[in-house]
Structure formats: C-alpha cells, structure tokens
Short mmCIF file of C-alpha atoms in Angstrom, two decimals:
data_model
loop_
_atom_site.label_atom_id
_atom_site.label_comp_id
_atom_site.label_asym_id
_atom_site.label_seq_id
_atom_site.Cartn_x
_atom_site.Cartn_y
_atom_site.Cartn_z
CA MET V 229 61.08 60.92 196.37
CA THR V 230 64.76 61.79 196.96
CA LYS V 231 65.45 62.60 200.60
CA PRO V 232 68.56 64.55 201.67
CA GLU V 233 70.00 61.47 203.36
CA GLU V 234 69.65 59.63 200.05
CA VAL V 235 72.05 61.91 198.19
CA PRO V 236 74.76 59.84 196.49
CA THR V 237 78.49 60.05 197.04
CA LEU V 238 81.35 58.99 194.78
CA GLU V 239 81.41 55.73 196.72
CA THR V 240 77.66 55.04 196.38
CA ILE V 241 76.82 56.51 192.96
CA ASN V 242 77.04 53.12 191.21
CA GLU V 243 74.44 51.69 193.56
CA PHE V 244 72.17 54.71 193.13
CA LEU V 245 72.17 54.27 189.36
CA ARG V 246 72.17 50.46 189.37
CA ASP V 247 68.93 50.11 187.40
CA ASP V 248 69.41 53.16 185.16
CA THR V 249 70.78 53.41 181.63
CA ARG V 250 70.84 57.19 181.22
CA VAL V 251 71.33 60.34 183.29
CA LYS V 252 70.11 63.90 182.68
CA LEU V 253 72.39 66.89 183.40
CA ALA V 254 71.91 70.66 183.22
CA VAL V 255 73.73 73.95 183.78
CA VAL V 256 71.99 77.24 184.62
CA ASP V 257 72.74 79.98 182.08
CA ILE V 258 72.83 83.73 182.71
CA ASP V 259 69.06 84.05 182.08
CA GLY V 260 68.21 81.18 184.42
CA VAL V 261 67.48 78.82 181.52
CA LEU V 262 68.52 75.20 182.01
CA ARG V 263 70.90 73.94 179.31
CA GLY V 264 71.72 70.25 179.36
CA LYS V 265 71.78 66.79 177.87
CA ILE V 266 71.06 63.12 178.40
CA MET V 267 74.20 61.06 179.00
CA HIS V 268 74.78 57.30 178.90
CA LYS V 269 75.26 55.95 182.42
CA THR V 270 78.66 54.49 181.57
CA LYS V 271 79.84 57.88 180.30
CA PHE V 272 78.44 59.59 183.38
CA LEU V 273 80.24 57.24 185.77
CA ASN V 274 83.49 57.88 183.93
CA ILE V 275 83.25 61.66 184.37
CA VAL V 276 81.41 61.97 187.69
CA GLU V 277 84.58 62.68 189.68
CA GLU V 278 86.63 64.88 187.33
CA GLY V 279 83.84 66.55 185.30
CA PHE V 280 83.38 66.84 181.55
CA GLY V 281 83.61 69.41 178.77
CA PHE V 282 80.62 71.72 178.19
CA CYS V 283 80.79 74.20 175.31
CA SER V 284 81.44 77.75 176.51
CA VAL V 285 78.85 79.11 174.08
CA VAL V 286 76.20 78.53 176.77
CA HIS V 287 77.51 81.78 178.28
CA GLY V 288 78.06 83.38 174.89
CA TRP V 289 74.53 83.53 173.53
CA ASP V 290 71.08 84.73 174.52
CA ILE V 291 67.85 82.83 175.24
CA GLU V 292 67.27 82.34 171.49
CA ASP V 293 70.82 81.02 170.88
CA GLN V 294 71.88 84.26 169.19
CA LEU V 295 75.49 85.25 169.86
CA TYR V 296 75.86 88.43 171.90
CA THR V 297 76.32 91.53 169.79
CA GLN V 298 79.16 92.67 172.04
CA GLU V 299 82.18 90.41 172.01
CA ILE V 300 82.84 88.59 175.26
CA GLU V 301 85.25 85.85 176.24
CA PHE V 302 82.87 83.10 175.17
CA SER V 303 81.66 84.33 171.78
CA GLY V 304 82.53 86.69 168.96
CA LYS V 305 84.90 86.83 166.00
CA GLU V 306 87.98 85.96 168.04
CA ALA V 307 86.41 83.40 170.37
CA PRO V 308 87.75 79.81 170.16
CA TYR V 309 84.59 78.38 171.80
CA PHE V 310 86.57 76.24 174.23
CA ASP V 311 85.00 73.87 176.75
CA PHE V 312 84.20 74.73 180.32
CA ILE V 313 84.82 72.04 182.90
CA ALA V 314 81.39 70.97 184.11
CA LYS V 315 81.53 69.56 187.64
CA ILE V 316 78.71 67.28 188.77
CA ASP V 317 76.98 68.40 191.97
CA LEU V 318 76.01 65.08 193.54
CA SER V 319 73.99 66.88 196.23
CA SER V 320 71.60 68.08 193.52
CA PHE V 321 70.50 64.51 192.70
CA ARG V 322 66.83 64.09 191.90
CA ARG V 323 64.59 61.86 189.83
CA ILE V 324 62.10 63.46 187.46
CA PRO V 325 58.67 61.87 188.08
CA TRP V 326 57.10 63.11 184.83
CA GLU V 327 60.07 61.72 182.82
CA ASN V 328 59.93 58.12 184.03
CA ASN V 329 62.08 58.93 187.05
CA VAL V 330 65.22 59.59 185.05
CA PRO V 331 68.08 60.60 187.40
CA PHE V 332 68.98 64.28 187.21
CA PHE V 333 71.95 66.38 188.38
CA LEU V 334 72.89 70.05 188.18
CA VAL V 335 76.45 71.00 187.31
CA SER V 336 78.61 74.03 188.08
CA LEU V 337 81.17 75.42 185.65
CA VAL V 338 84.92 75.87 186.04
CA HIS V 339 87.10 78.01 183.77
CA PRO V 340 89.60 75.69 182.03
CA LYS V 341 92.39 78.29 182.00
CA THR V 342 92.26 79.48 185.60
CA ARG V 343 90.79 76.27 187.07
CA GLU V 344 88.67 78.59 189.19
CA PRO V 345 84.84 78.55 189.44
CA LEU V 346 83.44 80.44 186.46
CA TYR V 347 82.84 84.09 187.36
CA CYS V 348 79.53 84.27 185.46
CA CYS V 349 78.11 80.89 186.54
CA PRO V 350 74.94 81.73 188.50
CA ARG V 351 75.39 78.82 190.91
CA THR V 352 78.97 79.92 191.61
CA LEU V 353 77.93 83.51 192.36
CA LEU V 354 75.27 82.39 194.83
CA GLU V 355 77.68 79.99 196.51
CA SER V 356 80.13 82.87 196.94
CA ALA V 357 77.45 85.02 198.59
CA CYS V 358 76.55 82.23 201.01
CA ASP V 359 80.23 81.58 201.81
CA ASP V 360 80.81 85.26 202.63
CA LEU V 361 78.08 85.21 205.26
CA MET V 362 79.10 81.85 206.71
CA ASN V 363 82.86 82.42 206.79
CA THR V 364 82.64 85.93 208.29
CA TYR V 365 79.69 85.65 210.65
CA GLY V 366 78.64 82.01 210.76
CA TYR V 367 75.31 82.95 209.15
CA THR V 368 73.30 80.69 206.88
CA ALA V 369 71.10 82.54 204.39
CA TYR V 370 67.53 81.37 203.81
CA CYS V 371 65.39 82.30 200.82
CA GLY V 372 62.04 81.57 199.26
CA THR V 373 60.27 82.96 196.19
CA GLU V 374 56.61 83.33 195.26
CA PHE V 375 56.26 82.88 191.49
CA GLU V 376 53.21 84.10 189.58
CA PHE V 377 52.68 82.82 186.05
CA PHE V 378 50.07 82.80 183.29
CA CYS V 379 48.82 79.61 181.66
CA PHE V 380 47.50 79.47 178.09
CA LYS V 381 45.60 76.89 176.05
CA GLU V 382 48.32 77.09 173.41
CA THR V 383 51.29 75.22 172.00
CA PRO V 384 54.61 76.68 170.81
CA GLU V 385 53.51 76.02 167.24
CA ALA V 386 50.17 77.77 167.76
CA LEU V 387 51.87 80.76 169.34
CA LYS V 388 54.13 81.17 166.33
CA GLU V 389 51.22 80.84 163.88
CA LYS V 390 49.27 83.49 165.84
CA GLY V 391 52.22 85.83 165.97
CA PHE V 392 52.05 85.58 169.78
CA THR V 393 48.75 87.48 169.81
CA ASN V 394 45.13 86.67 170.80
CA LEU V 395 46.22 84.05 173.30
CA ASN V 396 43.61 81.75 174.80
CA PRO V 397 43.93 81.77 178.64
CA LEU V 398 43.51 78.58 180.65
CA THR V 399 40.67 80.15 182.65
CA VAL V 400 38.62 83.32 182.28
CA GLY V 401 37.97 86.24 184.59
CA MET V 402 39.66 87.64 187.65
CA CYS V 403 39.53 84.92 190.29
CA GLY V 404 42.26 85.36 192.92
CA TYR V 405 42.38 82.68 195.62
CA SER V 406 39.56 80.86 193.90
CA ILE V 407 38.48 77.48 195.20
CA LEU V 408 36.35 76.99 192.08
CA ARG V 409 38.80 77.66 189.24
CA PRO V 410 41.47 75.03 190.04
CA THR V 411 38.85 72.27 189.76
CA ASP V 412 38.60 73.10 186.05
CA ASN V 413 42.17 71.81 185.69
CA GLN V 414 42.30 69.57 188.72
CA GLU V 415 44.63 66.90 187.30
CA PHE V 416 47.27 69.51 186.48
CA TYR V 417 46.76 71.32 189.79
CA TYR V 418 47.39 68.26 191.96
CA ASN V 419 49.91 66.51 189.72
CA ALA V 420 52.10 69.61 189.75
CA PHE V 421 52.01 69.80 193.54
CA ASP V 422 52.75 66.08 194.03
CA TRP V 423 55.33 65.68 191.26
CA LEU V 424 57.29 68.71 192.42
CA ARG V 425 57.32 67.37 195.97
CA GLU V 426 58.74 64.09 194.65
CA PHE V 427 61.27 66.13 192.65
CA ARG V 428 62.40 67.90 195.85
CA VAL V 429 61.09 71.27 194.71
CA ASP V 430 58.42 71.55 197.37
CA ILE V 431 55.61 74.07 196.99
CA GLU V 432 54.53 75.47 200.36
CA SER V 433 51.23 76.61 198.87
CA TRP V 434 49.73 77.56 195.58
CA HIS V 435 46.52 79.09 194.34
CA SER V 436 44.85 80.97 191.51
CA GLU V 437 45.83 84.63 191.22
CA THR V 438 43.96 87.66 189.91
CA GLY V 439 43.86 87.37 186.14
CA PRO V 440 42.92 84.89 183.40
CA GLY V 441 44.79 81.63 183.83
CA VAL V 442 47.15 82.97 186.53
CA PHE V 443 48.57 80.93 189.39
CA GLU V 444 50.93 81.74 192.23
CA ALA V 445 53.22 79.18 193.84
CA ALA V 446 55.24 79.83 197.00
CA LEU V 447 58.35 77.65 197.09
CA ALA V 448 59.47 76.16 200.38
CA TYR V 449 61.73 78.40 202.46
CA VAL V 450 65.15 76.71 202.57
CA ASP V 451 68.85 77.58 202.65
CA ALA V 452 69.83 79.89 199.82
CA ARG V 453 71.96 77.46 197.81
CA GLU V 454 69.15 74.94 197.66
CA ALA V 455 66.56 77.68 197.15
CA GLY V 456 68.38 78.92 194.04
CA ASP V 457 68.43 75.45 192.52
CA ARG V 458 64.79 74.84 193.35
CA ALA V 459 63.68 78.15 191.83
CA ALA V 460 65.49 77.42 188.56
CA LEU V 461 64.13 73.88 188.47
CA PHE V 462 60.61 75.02 189.35
CA LYS V 463 60.23 77.23 186.30
CA THR V 464 61.37 74.60 183.81
CA SER V 465 59.44 71.88 185.64
CA MET V 466 56.18 73.83 185.64
CA LYS V 467 56.54 74.47 181.91
CA GLN V 468 57.08 70.75 181.30
CA ILE V 469 54.19 69.71 183.54
CA ALA V 470 51.85 72.19 181.86
CA ARG V 471 52.78 70.85 178.42
CA LYS V 472 52.08 67.31 179.61
CA HIS V 473 48.56 68.52 180.39
CA GLY V 474 48.07 70.19 177.00
CA PHE V 475 48.82 73.85 177.65
CA MET V 476 51.65 76.30 178.32
CA ALA V 477 52.95 78.13 181.41
CA SER V 478 54.70 81.47 180.96
CA PHE V 479 56.93 83.33 183.43
CA MET V 480 57.02 86.49 181.34
CA ALA V 481 56.83 89.48 183.69
CA LYS V 482 54.04 91.40 181.91
CA PRO V 483 52.07 89.56 179.21
CA TYR V 484 49.16 92.07 179.22
CA GLN V 485 49.34 95.86 179.37
CA ASP V 486 46.05 96.26 181.23
CA LEU V 487 46.57 93.52 183.84
CA PRO V 488 49.00 93.20 186.75
CA GLY V 489 52.28 91.54 185.88
CA CYS V 490 53.79 88.38 187.32
CA SER V 491 55.87 88.94 190.43
CA GLY V 492 58.71 86.91 191.87
CA HIS V 493 58.65 88.30 195.40
CA THR V 494 61.58 86.88 197.33
CA HIS V 495 62.04 86.51 201.09
CA PHE V 496 65.36 86.57 202.97
CA SER V 497 66.59 85.88 206.50
CA LEU V 498 69.82 84.82 208.20
CA LYS V 499 70.34 82.18 210.90
CA ASP V 500 73.35 81.79 213.17
CA LYS V 501 75.11 78.51 213.93
CA ASN V 502 72.52 77.74 216.61
CA GLY V 503 69.66 78.14 214.15
CA ARG V 504 68.57 81.47 215.66
CA ASN V 505 67.14 84.05 213.25
CA VAL V 506 69.44 87.09 213.55
CA PHE V 507 66.86 89.37 211.95
CA ALA V 508 64.84 88.97 215.15
CA ILE V 509 65.53 90.69 218.48
CA TRP V 510 66.32 88.19 221.22
CA ASP V 511 67.59 90.70 223.79
CA LYS V 512 67.62 94.50 224.00
CA SER V 513 71.29 94.80 223.03
CA GLU V 514 70.37 93.59 219.53
CA GLU V 515 67.70 96.26 218.90
CA SER V 516 68.39 98.92 216.28
CA GLU V 517 66.94 102.43 216.10
CA ILE V 518 63.93 100.94 214.28
CA PRO V 519 61.55 99.23 216.70
CA GLY V 520 61.34 95.49 216.10
CA VAL V 521 64.33 95.43 213.71
CA SER V 522 67.63 93.91 214.87
CA LYS V 523 70.95 95.65 214.23
CA THR V 524 71.90 92.90 211.78
CA MET V 525 68.66 93.30 209.86
CA TYR V 526 69.07 97.10 209.91
CA HIS V 527 72.53 97.03 208.32
CA PHE V 528 71.53 94.31 205.84
CA LEU V 529 68.53 96.38 204.74
CA ALA V 530 70.63 99.55 204.53
CA GLY V 531 73.16 97.79 202.30
CA LEU V 532 70.40 96.43 200.10
CA LEU V 533 68.67 99.80 199.72
CA ARG V 534 71.93 101.53 198.85
CA GLY V 535 72.77 98.84 196.33
CA LEU V 536 69.28 98.45 194.87
CA PRO V 537 69.59 100.90 191.94
CA SER V 538 72.79 99.21 190.73
CA ILE V 539 71.46 95.63 190.89
CA MET V 540 68.17 96.44 189.13
CA ALA V 541 69.40 94.79 185.91
CA ILE V 542 69.52 91.52 187.85
CA LEU V 543 66.20 91.99 189.66
CA ALA V 544 64.53 93.11 186.40
CA PRO V 545 66.61 91.40 183.67
CA THR V 546 64.47 91.79 180.55
CA VAL V 547 62.98 94.63 178.52
CA ASN V 548 59.56 93.40 179.56
CA SER V 549 60.44 93.45 183.29
CA TYR V 550 60.02 97.22 183.39
CA LYS V 551 56.49 97.11 181.96
CA ARG V 552 55.51 95.46 185.25
CA LEU V 553 57.20 98.11 187.42
CA VAL V 554 54.62 100.86 186.95
CA GLU V 555 52.23 102.76 189.18
CA ARG V 556 48.81 101.40 190.16
CA PHE V 557 49.75 97.70 190.13
CA TRP V 558 51.34 97.19 193.59
CA ALA V 559 54.77 97.16 191.94
CA PRO V 560 57.62 99.20 193.47
CA ILE V 561 59.00 102.14 191.51
CA THR V 562 61.33 103.68 194.11
CA VAL V 563 64.02 102.80 196.64
CA SER V 564 61.60 102.34 199.52
CA TRP V 565 60.74 100.11 202.44
CA GLY V 566 58.14 99.72 205.13
CA ILE V 567 57.14 97.59 208.09
CA ASP V 568 54.62 95.04 206.77
CA ASN V 569 53.87 97.43 203.89
CA ARG V 570 53.44 95.88 200.44
CA ARG V 571 53.81 99.20 198.60
CA GLY V 572 57.59 99.51 198.92
CA ALA V 573 60.53 97.82 197.25
CA VAL V 574 61.28 95.96 200.48
CA ARG V 575 58.71 94.82 203.02
CA ILE V 576 60.00 94.17 206.54
CA ILE V 577 58.18 91.41 208.42
CA VAL V 578 58.93 91.27 212.14
CA PRO V 579 56.91 90.56 215.30
CA PRO V 580 54.02 90.99 215.84
CA ALA V 581 53.43 90.35 212.11
CA SER V 582 55.52 87.16 212.46
CA SER V 583 57.11 84.99 215.11
CA PRO V 584 60.75 85.84 215.97
CA ASN V 585 61.94 82.91 213.88
CA GLY V 586 59.76 84.17 211.02
CA ALA V 587 61.39 87.62 210.88
CA ARG V 588 62.43 88.33 207.29
CA MET V 589 62.45 90.85 204.49
CA GLU V 590 60.48 90.51 201.28
CA VAL V 591 62.12 92.04 198.19
CA ARG V 592 59.20 92.96 195.95
CA VAL V 593 61.07 94.28 192.90
CA PRO V 594 61.71 90.96 191.08
CA GLY V 595 59.24 89.57 188.57
CA SER V 596 58.79 85.94 187.65
CA ASP V 597 61.28 86.35 184.78
CA ILE V 598 64.28 86.41 187.13
CA ASN V 599 67.31 84.18 187.32
CA ALA V 600 66.83 83.36 191.01
CA HIS V 601 70.46 82.37 191.60
CA LEU V 602 71.56 85.85 190.55
CA VAL V 603 68.83 87.65 192.50
CA TYR V 604 69.63 85.75 195.70
CA ALA V 605 73.35 86.38 195.21
CA ALA V 606 72.95 90.11 194.51
CA VAL V 607 70.66 90.74 197.48
CA LEU V 608 72.78 88.67 199.87
CA LYS V 609 76.00 90.35 198.76
CA CYS V 610 74.46 93.81 199.20
CA GLY V 611 73.23 92.77 202.64
CA TYR V 612 76.60 91.30 203.60
CA TRP V 613 78.30 94.52 202.51
CA GLY V 614 75.78 96.48 204.58
CA ILE V 615 76.54 94.43 207.70
CA ARG V 616 80.32 94.44 207.15
CA THR V 617 80.51 98.21 206.63
CA SER V 618 77.72 99.15 209.10
CA GLN V 619 75.71 100.96 206.44
CA THR V 620 73.06 103.40 207.63
CA MET V 621 69.55 103.73 206.24
CA PRO V 622 69.36 106.05 203.20
CA ILE V 623 65.66 106.70 203.65
CA GLY V 624 62.96 106.32 206.27
CA PRO V 625 60.02 103.92 206.08
CA LEU V 626 56.98 104.48 203.92
CA SER V 627 54.04 106.05 205.66
CA ASP V 628 50.87 103.99 205.71
CA LYS V 629 49.21 106.98 204.05
CA VAL V 630 51.62 107.25 201.09
CA ASP V 631 49.77 106.80 197.81
CA LEU V 632 51.14 104.31 195.30
CA ASP V 633 51.59 107.03 192.70
CA THR V 634 53.51 109.38 194.97
CA GLN V 635 56.11 107.12 196.57
CA SER V 636 59.06 109.03 197.98
CA GLY V 637 62.65 107.91 197.51
CA GLU V 638 65.03 107.59 194.59
CA LYS V 639 63.28 106.44 191.43
CA LEU V 640 64.28 103.01 190.23
CA ALA V 641 65.29 102.53 186.60
CA ARG V 642 62.40 102.59 184.15
CA THR V 643 64.19 100.66 181.40
CA LEU V 644 66.75 97.91 181.11
CA GLN V 645 69.07 100.45 179.48
CA GLU V 646 68.94 102.71 182.56
CA ALA V 647 69.44 99.77 184.92
CA THR V 648 72.41 98.47 182.93
CA ALA V 649 74.06 101.89 182.99
CA ALA V 650 73.62 102.10 186.78
CA MET V 651 75.26 98.71 187.22
CA GLU V 652 78.13 99.54 184.88
CA ALA V 653 78.94 102.90 186.48
CA LYS V 654 82.36 103.28 188.06
CA GLY V 655 82.12 102.84 191.81
CA SER V 656 78.64 101.28 191.73
CA VAL V 657 77.65 99.13 194.69
CA ALA V 658 77.16 96.29 192.19
CA ARG V 659 80.83 96.48 191.25
CA GLU V 660 81.78 96.60 194.92
CA VAL V 661 79.83 93.49 195.91
CA LEU V 662 79.66 91.39 192.72
CA GLY V 663 83.11 92.13 191.29
CA ASP V 664 84.21 93.65 187.99
CA ASP V 665 84.48 90.35 186.11
CA PHE V 666 80.85 89.44 186.70
CA VAL V 667 79.54 92.99 186.21
CA ASN V 668 81.44 93.51 182.94
CA HIS V 669 80.10 90.25 181.56
CA PHE V 670 76.52 90.75 182.74
CA VAL V 671 76.39 94.32 181.44
CA LYS V 672 77.28 93.09 177.95
CA THR V 673 74.49 90.50 178.06
CA ARG V 674 71.94 93.16 179.05
CA ARG V 675 73.18 95.60 176.42
CA HIS V 676 72.61 92.84 173.89
CA GLU V 677 69.06 92.35 175.22
CA TRP V 678 68.39 96.08 174.91
CA THR V 679 69.88 96.29 171.39
CA GLU V 680 67.65 93.44 170.22
CA TRP V 681 64.64 95.41 171.50
CA VAL V 682 65.73 98.72 169.99
CA ASN V 683 66.21 97.10 166.57
CA ALA V 684 62.86 95.30 166.64
CA VAL V 685 59.90 96.61 164.60
CA THR V 686 56.77 96.02 166.67
CA ASP V 687 53.01 95.84 166.17
CA TYR V 688 52.74 99.05 168.17
CA GLU V 689 54.80 100.92 165.58
CA ARG V 690 52.82 99.56 162.65
CA LYS V 691 49.51 100.43 164.31
CA ARG V 692 50.65 103.93 165.23
CA TYR V 693 52.56 105.02 162.13
CA MET V 694 51.72 102.92 159.07
CA GLU V 695 48.63 104.85 157.99
CA LEU V 696 48.82 108.23 159.70
CA ILE V 697 52.40 109.40 159.82
#
C-alpha cells in the first residue's frame, strides 16, 4: 500500500521504480474517462521532470472516440492535432494491486502554445477552485462522493450481441443494506474493498442498494484535490475489478425506467488553517440567520443555489442523467435545500445531526455518471463566489411536509439541451465562476452529446411507430 509519506520525488523516483520495467500513466478527459498508456521505465525517467507529448485529440472526441460535431481547438477540419504537454504528478503515485502492482501516475495537461495549464483539463479546473479558497481565505476544501452502480453478469461482447437489452443482473430482487446478498459474490465484495485500500482509493463503507445487482460505495472524505483523483480512479478500478470476477459494473445514471437511478451524492466542507470546520458555528459571532448554519456556510450555499441551474450540465452531463432526475425517486428536480432533508437539491447537515467538525452540505443532484473533478470544481467555485460576494439565499428551506412531487423553487433543467443552454447564456453564473474558455469548450462537448442523441433511432421509436403510425 502506498502511504502519503512514500510519495516519490524527482530525487527518489529511481529508487521507487528500482525493480520495475514499466509504468502506467493516465489523463482524465472531459467525461471523467481515464486515457493513458504503459511506458517503458527508461522512457518514463527521461520525461518525468519536463513532461511528454500527449495527443490533443483526447479533448477533441467523445467517449466513443468520435470527433465532436462542433469544431473546437483540438479537433475538426482545421485542427492540426498537436500535442499537449503532459506533466507527471508524482504525488498521485500508486501501485495497482490487481495489475501485478504496476506503478501508476496521473498527469495534468499544459497547453503547448501558452505554456499555461489547459483550461479544459478537469484536474486543472479543480486545482484552480482549491487555490481560490486557499489563497483568499486559507480554506482547504474537503469532498467525498457516494457512488451507486449496477452490476451485470455480462461481458462487453455479450452486451453488443444482445443489443444492450435483457441484461442479467448480478443479484435479484430489491435488497438494500442486505447482509445476505454480498455473500453471493463474497470474493468480489472483499477483494474490491481491500484492493482499493491498497490502491489509496479508500472506501469508507459499502453495501448493497435497492435494486438488482446494485451497490453503493462511500469514498473516504479527503481534501478536494485528492478526492477528485480518487473518484475518477474508483470508477475505472471498480469496472476492472468486476471484470476480473467475471461480470460488469456500470455507472450509468438510469439503466432501468422503473427503478431508481444511480446517484453520486457529494459532500462538501471547508477547513481553516487550524483544521477547524468553518461550516460549523464555534462562537455566536459566526452564526447566520439560519439556526445552526455559519455565515460562511450560508454564503457558500447561497452561491451554489444561485449557480445551480447554470452548472447542471456538469452535475448531469449525459442525456441519460435527466432520466434519473424525475419525481418519485428521491431525486431533486428544483433549486431547493433543507436541514437534514433528503428531498432537496442540497441537504445541510449541521449539529445536532452531526458533530461540529462533521458539518457539511450534501449536493444530491449528481448521478454516478459524473466527472467528479468537474463537479467538485463547479460547486466549490460557486461556493467561493457566494462567500466572496456575500450572496443571499434565493429561497427558503424545504418544509418537512413538502411532497416530492410538489417541490417549490426554480425547476432544474429536464434535458441536457436545456442545461447546456443555461450554462452558455450570457452572464450565467457558470461563466462568472468557471470562465469563458472552459464554458465555451464544455458547451460544445454537451451539444455534441445532445446531437448524437437527437440523431439516434431508438427501440422506443420502432415500438411506438413502426406498425401503427
């Protein structure tokens, strides 16, 4: 297991890799997919300080390697497909237990023309959000995500042959928090927990969820930079571990119409330089107009709520994401919040529901299909903006008596197209906090995603129209 004190430096990297012959590297693309390669150790040691070239097409195509339909800097008729400069992040060093302990590093991307961190690199955006909070207020952001995911007794080849229909779930029935079900796949259940701990992607807890073959894993609550890396690594790692045990794990937000979708609920808090949680109230001067909520937490929440409609395309990044955000399934559909209330977009957790150090907010909009780096960055930048500009609350808390189907507050986007338009709009909070360069690029990637959906002929259409229309 790699401990933080065992992270290599330029001076010690040779010793760390003394017995190795190869190294694995990966970047995080705009959809949160890891893109990488195996590199000979000699090559790696030659480029570890200055970086190496990585084809810019990784930010010019979608998850199926199809070039974006709208021309961007990194793809299209006029694009030269130049190389980014990929900089090794030595602090990300890990060994992959299920791949014979091969050494692994994440890289961040630099634009070769400006020599600046790449504006659409997810790791760069999150680092910027963390730096804003630290440099202005001395705050360190902490995050943790709870990922739900379905498992199927399938292979990629079988899925293609079946036309991605009639999938065979790993377990049957609705067995949330079951002690019985995990014993049916006990080797996978415990190997995943232990291997991920060794990989420095610790799971705080995990259990079966309600639905056939569904699990939920809560990742350890750590500083935001590390949390983003761990979330990206967790999804790929769990897919690999599942395949090693003969089945598949899917982080699709809504595989079944008649079952709840897969959430990616994410928790946030801020600590000062003394390690004190500034979302908690330590003396009366810190109390806001909302009992139990500090002034810092109040302004952070206000900024997030005001920015929420314009960052929806990040929190719900796929066409399928919006199938999860519907009434009756404990999924938020409005700009809303409440104290320890799971029915809103944001759940505030403060004493007595937690200890002072445990005070936090849970953003319940994201599904398991998120790019966590981007979600963390977007929420933190909205919160930072809220604190910096002393934003006030746009709406009061949800009543305990509010029905799921009649939530008050501005309706959140119901499609990726609506969410993309809200982000793109002139003067949007997203533009204010994320910057035009990132927003312009991300909007084009989501328009591409929507266009692919609009042009697709589906089973639904054939069933509805082929005979009767």
